[in-house]
Short mmCIF file of N, CA and C in Angstrom, two decimals:
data_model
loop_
_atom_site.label_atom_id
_atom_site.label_comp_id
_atom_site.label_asym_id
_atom_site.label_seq_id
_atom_site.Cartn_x
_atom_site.Cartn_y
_atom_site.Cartn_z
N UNK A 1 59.95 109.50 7.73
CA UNK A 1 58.93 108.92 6.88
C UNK A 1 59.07 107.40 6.91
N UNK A 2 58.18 106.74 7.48
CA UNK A 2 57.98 105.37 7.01
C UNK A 2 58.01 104.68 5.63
N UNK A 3 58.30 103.22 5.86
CA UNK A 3 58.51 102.86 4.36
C UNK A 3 56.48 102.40 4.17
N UNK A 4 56.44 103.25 2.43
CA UNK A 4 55.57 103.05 2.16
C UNK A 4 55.49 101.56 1.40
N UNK A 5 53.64 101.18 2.14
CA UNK A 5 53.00 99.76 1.94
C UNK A 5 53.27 99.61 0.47
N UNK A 6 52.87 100.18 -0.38
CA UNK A 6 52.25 100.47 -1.94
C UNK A 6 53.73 101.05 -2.50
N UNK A 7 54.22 100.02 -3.70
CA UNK A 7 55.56 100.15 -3.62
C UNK A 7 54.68 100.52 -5.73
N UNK A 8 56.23 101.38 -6.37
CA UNK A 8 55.95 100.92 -8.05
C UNK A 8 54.90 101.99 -7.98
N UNK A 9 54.45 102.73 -7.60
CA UNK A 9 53.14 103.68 -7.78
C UNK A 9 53.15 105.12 -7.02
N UNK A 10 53.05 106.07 -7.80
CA UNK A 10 52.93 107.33 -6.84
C UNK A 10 51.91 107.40 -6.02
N UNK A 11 52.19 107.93 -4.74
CA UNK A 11 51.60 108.13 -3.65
C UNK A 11 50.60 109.88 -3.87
N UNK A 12 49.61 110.07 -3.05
CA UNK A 12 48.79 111.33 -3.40
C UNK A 12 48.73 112.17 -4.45
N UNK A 13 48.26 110.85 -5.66
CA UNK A 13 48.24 111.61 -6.85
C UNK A 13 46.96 110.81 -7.90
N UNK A 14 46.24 111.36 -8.47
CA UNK A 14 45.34 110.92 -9.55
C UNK A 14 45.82 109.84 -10.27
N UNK A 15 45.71 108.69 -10.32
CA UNK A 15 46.80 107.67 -11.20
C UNK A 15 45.02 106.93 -12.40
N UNK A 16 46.04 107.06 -13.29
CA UNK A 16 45.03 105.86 -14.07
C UNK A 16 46.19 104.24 -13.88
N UNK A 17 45.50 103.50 -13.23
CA UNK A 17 46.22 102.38 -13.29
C UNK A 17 46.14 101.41 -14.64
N UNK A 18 45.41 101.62 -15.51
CA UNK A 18 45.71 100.97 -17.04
C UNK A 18 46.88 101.70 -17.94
N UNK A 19 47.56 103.13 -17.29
CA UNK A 19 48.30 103.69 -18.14
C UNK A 19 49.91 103.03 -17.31
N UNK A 20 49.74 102.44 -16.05
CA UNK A 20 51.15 101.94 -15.48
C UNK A 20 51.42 100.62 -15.78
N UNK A 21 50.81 100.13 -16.44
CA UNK A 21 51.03 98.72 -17.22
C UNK A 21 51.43 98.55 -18.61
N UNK A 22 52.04 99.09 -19.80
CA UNK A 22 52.28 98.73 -21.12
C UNK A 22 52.42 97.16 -21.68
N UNK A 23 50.94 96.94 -22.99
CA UNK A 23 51.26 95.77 -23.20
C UNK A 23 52.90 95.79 -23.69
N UNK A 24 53.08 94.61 -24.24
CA UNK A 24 54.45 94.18 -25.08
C UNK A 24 54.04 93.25 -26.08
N UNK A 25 54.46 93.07 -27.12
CA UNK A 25 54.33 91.96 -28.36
C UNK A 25 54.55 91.08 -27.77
N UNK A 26 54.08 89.55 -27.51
CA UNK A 26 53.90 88.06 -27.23
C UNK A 26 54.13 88.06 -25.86
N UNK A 27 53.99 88.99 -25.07
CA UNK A 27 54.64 89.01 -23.73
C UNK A 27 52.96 89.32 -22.48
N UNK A 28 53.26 88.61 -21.38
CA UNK A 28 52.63 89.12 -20.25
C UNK A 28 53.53 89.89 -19.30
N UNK A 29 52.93 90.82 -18.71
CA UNK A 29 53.90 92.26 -18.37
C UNK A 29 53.35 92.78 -17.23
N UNK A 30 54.06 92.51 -15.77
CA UNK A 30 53.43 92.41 -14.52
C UNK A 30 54.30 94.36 -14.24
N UNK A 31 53.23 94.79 -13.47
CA UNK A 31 53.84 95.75 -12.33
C UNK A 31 53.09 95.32 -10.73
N UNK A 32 54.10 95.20 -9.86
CA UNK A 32 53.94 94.24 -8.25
C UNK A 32 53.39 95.66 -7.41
N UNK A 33 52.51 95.93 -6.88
CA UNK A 33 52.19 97.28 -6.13
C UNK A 33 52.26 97.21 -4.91
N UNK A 34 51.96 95.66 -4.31
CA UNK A 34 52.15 95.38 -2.92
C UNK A 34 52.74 93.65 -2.98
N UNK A 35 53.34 93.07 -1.96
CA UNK A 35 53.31 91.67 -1.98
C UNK A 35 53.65 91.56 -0.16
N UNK A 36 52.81 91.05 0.46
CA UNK A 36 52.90 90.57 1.42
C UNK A 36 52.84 89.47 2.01
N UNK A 37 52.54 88.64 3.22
CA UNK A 37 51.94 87.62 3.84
C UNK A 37 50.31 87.95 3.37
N UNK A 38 49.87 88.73 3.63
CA UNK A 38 48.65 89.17 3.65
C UNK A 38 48.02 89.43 2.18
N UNK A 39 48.49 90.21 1.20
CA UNK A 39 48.04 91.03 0.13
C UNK A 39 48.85 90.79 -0.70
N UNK A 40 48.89 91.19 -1.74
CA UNK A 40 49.43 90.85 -3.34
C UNK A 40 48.68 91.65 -4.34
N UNK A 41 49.45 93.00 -4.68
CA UNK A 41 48.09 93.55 -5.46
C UNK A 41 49.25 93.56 -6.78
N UNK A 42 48.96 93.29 -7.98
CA UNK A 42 49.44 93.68 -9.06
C UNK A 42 48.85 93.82 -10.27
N UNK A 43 49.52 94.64 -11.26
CA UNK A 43 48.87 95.38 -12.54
C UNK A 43 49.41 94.05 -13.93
N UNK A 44 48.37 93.53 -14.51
CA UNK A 44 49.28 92.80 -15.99
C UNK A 44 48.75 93.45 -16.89
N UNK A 45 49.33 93.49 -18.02
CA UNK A 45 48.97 93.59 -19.50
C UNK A 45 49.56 92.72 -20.35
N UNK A 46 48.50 91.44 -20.90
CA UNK A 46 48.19 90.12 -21.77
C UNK A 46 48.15 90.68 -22.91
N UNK A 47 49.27 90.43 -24.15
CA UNK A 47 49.31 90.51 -25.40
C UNK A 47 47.83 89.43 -26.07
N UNK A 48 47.83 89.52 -27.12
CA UNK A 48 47.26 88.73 -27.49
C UNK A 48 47.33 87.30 -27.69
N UNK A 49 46.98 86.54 -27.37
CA UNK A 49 47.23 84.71 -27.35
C UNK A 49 47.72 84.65 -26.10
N UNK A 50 48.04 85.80 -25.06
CA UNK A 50 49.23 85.12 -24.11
C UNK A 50 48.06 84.61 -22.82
N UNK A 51 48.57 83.62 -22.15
CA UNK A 51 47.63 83.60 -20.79
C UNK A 51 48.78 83.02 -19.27
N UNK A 52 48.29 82.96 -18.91
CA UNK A 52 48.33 82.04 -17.44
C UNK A 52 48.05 80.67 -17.60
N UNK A 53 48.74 79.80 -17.60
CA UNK A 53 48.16 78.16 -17.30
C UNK A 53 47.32 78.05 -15.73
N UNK A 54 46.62 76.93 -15.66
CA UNK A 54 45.67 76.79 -14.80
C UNK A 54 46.50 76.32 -13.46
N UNK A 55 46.64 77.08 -12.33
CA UNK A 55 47.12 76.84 -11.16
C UNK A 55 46.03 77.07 -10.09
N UNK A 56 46.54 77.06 -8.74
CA UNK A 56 45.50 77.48 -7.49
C UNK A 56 46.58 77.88 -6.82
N UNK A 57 45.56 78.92 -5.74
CA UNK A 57 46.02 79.70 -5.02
C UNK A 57 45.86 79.46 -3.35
N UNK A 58 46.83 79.86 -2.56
CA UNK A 58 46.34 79.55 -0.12
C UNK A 58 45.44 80.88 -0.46
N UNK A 59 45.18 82.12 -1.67
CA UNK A 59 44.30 83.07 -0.95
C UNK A 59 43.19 83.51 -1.99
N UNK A 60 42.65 83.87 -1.70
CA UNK A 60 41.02 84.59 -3.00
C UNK A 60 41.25 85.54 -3.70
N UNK A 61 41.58 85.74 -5.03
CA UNK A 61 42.39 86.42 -6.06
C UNK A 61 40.70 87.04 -6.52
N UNK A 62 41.17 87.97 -6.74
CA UNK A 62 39.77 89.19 -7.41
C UNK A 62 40.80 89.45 -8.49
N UNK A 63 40.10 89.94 -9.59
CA UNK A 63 40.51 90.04 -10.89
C UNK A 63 39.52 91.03 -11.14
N UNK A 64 40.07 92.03 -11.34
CA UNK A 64 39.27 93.51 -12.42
C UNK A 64 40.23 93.40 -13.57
N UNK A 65 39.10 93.37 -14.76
CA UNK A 65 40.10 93.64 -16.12
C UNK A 65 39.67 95.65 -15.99
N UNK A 66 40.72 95.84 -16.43
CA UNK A 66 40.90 97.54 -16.64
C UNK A 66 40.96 97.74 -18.23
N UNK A 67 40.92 96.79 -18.83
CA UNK A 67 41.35 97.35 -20.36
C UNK A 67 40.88 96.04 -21.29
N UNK A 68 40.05 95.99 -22.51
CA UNK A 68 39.65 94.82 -23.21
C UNK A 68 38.95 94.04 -22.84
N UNK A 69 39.10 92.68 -23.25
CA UNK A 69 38.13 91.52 -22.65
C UNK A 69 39.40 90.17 -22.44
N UNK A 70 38.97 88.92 -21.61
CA UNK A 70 39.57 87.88 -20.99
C UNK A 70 38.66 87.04 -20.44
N UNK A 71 39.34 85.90 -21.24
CA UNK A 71 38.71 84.80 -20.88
C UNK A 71 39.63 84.13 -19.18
N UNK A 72 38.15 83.84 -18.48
CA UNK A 72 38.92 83.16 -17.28
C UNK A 72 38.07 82.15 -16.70
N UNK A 73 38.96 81.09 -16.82
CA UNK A 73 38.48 79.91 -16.36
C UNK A 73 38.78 79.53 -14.93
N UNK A 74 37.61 79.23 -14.04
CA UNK A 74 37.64 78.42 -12.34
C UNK A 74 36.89 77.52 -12.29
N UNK A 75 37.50 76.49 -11.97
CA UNK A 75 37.12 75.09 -11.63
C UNK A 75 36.39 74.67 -13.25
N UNK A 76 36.72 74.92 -13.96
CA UNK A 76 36.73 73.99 -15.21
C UNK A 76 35.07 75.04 -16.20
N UNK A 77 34.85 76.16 -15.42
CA UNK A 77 33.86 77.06 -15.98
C UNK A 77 34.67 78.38 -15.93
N UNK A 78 34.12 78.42 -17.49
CA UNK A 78 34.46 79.45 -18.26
C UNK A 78 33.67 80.78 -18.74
N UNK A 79 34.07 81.96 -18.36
CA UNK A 79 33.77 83.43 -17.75
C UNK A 79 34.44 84.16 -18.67
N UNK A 80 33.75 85.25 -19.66
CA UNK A 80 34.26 86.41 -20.22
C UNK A 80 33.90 87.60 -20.01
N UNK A 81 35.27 87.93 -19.39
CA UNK A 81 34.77 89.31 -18.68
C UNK A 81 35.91 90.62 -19.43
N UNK A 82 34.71 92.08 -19.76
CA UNK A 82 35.34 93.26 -20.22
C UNK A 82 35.69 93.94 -19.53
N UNK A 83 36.29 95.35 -20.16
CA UNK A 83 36.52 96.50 -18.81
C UNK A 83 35.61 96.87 -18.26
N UNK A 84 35.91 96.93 -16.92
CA UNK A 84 35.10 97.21 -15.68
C UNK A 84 34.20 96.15 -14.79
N UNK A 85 34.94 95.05 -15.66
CA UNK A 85 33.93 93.70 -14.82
C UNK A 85 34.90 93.38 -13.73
N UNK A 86 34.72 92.39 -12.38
CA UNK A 86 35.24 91.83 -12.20
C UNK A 86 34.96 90.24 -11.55
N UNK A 87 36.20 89.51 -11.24
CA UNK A 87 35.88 88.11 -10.64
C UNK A 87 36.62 87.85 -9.60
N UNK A 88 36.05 86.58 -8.79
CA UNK A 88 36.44 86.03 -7.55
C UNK A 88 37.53 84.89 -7.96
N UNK A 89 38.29 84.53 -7.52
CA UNK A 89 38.72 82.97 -8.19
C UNK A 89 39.04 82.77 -6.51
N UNK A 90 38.02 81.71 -5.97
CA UNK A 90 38.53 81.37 -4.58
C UNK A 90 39.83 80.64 -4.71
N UNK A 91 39.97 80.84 -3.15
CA UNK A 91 41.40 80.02 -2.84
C UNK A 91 41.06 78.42 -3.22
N UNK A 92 42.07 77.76 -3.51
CA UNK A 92 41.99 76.39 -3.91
C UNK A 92 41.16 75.90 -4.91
N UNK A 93 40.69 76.99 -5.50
CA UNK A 93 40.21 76.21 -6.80
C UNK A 93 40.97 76.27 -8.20
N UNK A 94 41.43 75.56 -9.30
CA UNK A 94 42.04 75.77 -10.30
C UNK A 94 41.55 76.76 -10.80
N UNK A 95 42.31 77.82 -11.13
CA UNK A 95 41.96 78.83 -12.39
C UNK A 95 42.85 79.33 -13.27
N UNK A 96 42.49 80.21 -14.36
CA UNK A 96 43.54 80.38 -15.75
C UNK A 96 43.16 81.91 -16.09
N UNK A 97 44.17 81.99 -16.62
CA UNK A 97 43.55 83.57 -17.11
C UNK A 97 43.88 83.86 -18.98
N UNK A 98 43.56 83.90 -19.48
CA UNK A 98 43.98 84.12 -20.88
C UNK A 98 42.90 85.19 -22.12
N UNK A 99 43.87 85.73 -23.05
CA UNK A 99 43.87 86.66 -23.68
C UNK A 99 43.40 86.42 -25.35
N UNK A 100 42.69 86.36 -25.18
CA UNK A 100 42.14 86.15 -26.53
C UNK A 100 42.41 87.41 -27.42
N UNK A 101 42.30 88.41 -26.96
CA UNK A 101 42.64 90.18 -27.30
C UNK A 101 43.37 90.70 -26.33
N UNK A 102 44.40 91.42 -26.46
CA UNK A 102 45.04 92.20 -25.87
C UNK A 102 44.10 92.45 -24.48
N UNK A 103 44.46 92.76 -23.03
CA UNK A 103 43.45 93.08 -22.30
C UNK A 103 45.04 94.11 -20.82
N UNK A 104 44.61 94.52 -19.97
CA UNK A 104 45.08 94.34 -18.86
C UNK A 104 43.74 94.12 -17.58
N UNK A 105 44.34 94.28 -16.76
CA UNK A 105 43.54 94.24 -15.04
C UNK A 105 44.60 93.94 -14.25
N UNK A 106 44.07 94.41 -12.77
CA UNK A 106 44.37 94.21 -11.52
C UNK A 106 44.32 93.08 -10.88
N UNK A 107 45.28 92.22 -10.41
CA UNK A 107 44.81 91.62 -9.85
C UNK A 107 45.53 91.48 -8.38
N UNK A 108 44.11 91.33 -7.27
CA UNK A 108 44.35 91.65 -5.83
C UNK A 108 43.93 90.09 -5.00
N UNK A 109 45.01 89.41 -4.74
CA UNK A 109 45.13 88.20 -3.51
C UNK A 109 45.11 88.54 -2.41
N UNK A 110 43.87 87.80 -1.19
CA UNK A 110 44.01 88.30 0.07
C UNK A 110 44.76 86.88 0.70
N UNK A 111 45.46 86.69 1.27
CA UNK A 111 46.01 85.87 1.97
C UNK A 111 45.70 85.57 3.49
N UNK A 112 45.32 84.09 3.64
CA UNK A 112 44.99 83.93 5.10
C UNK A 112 46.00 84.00 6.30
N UNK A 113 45.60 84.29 7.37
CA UNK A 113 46.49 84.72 8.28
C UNK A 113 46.04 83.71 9.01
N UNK A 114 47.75 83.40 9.94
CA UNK A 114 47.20 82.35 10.80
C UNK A 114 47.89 83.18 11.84
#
């Protein structure tokens, strides 16, 4: 058996991915599912007040919230998105992610290949 891509997650099985994330009191709370050159997929769950400060990224981060609502700011515009929405935050542009209410989502980085 090869080592599997998709690490932290059962393989051929029904998963709800909002139930493999538990918020925590004042805490942001990552599960890593992949991290490559290429890809970066991981699960958070944002207590309330907690966020991300505004950084940028070398790849194009998609953001599905799976649970609540989140405010997210790119390039200095500001986006509130619930469960089942999602967003782009291109590569190199500043963005933030923060929790006004408890929330989780996915979030999946594609990374450029040279």
């Amino acid at each position: 058996m090869s080592t599997p891509y998709l690490k932290n997650i059962e393989h051929e099985k029904i998963l709800d991915l909002c139930a493999l994330v538990e918020y925590s009191e004042g805490q942001v709370v990552s599960r890593t599912l992949a991290q490559n050159s290429a890809v970066s997929i991981t699960l958070f769950a944002f207590d309330e007040g907690e966020e991300i400060s505004s950084h940028s990224s070398t790849g194009d981060a998609m953001l599905s919230v799976l649970d609540g609502t989140a405010k997210i700011t790119i390039g200095g515009e500001v986006y509130s998105l619930s469960s089942g929405e999602t967003i782009v935050m291109p590569a190199g542009i500043p963005h933030a992610v923060a929790a006004e209410k408890r929330f989780k989502m996915q979030l999946t980085v594609v990374f450029p290949q040279n």
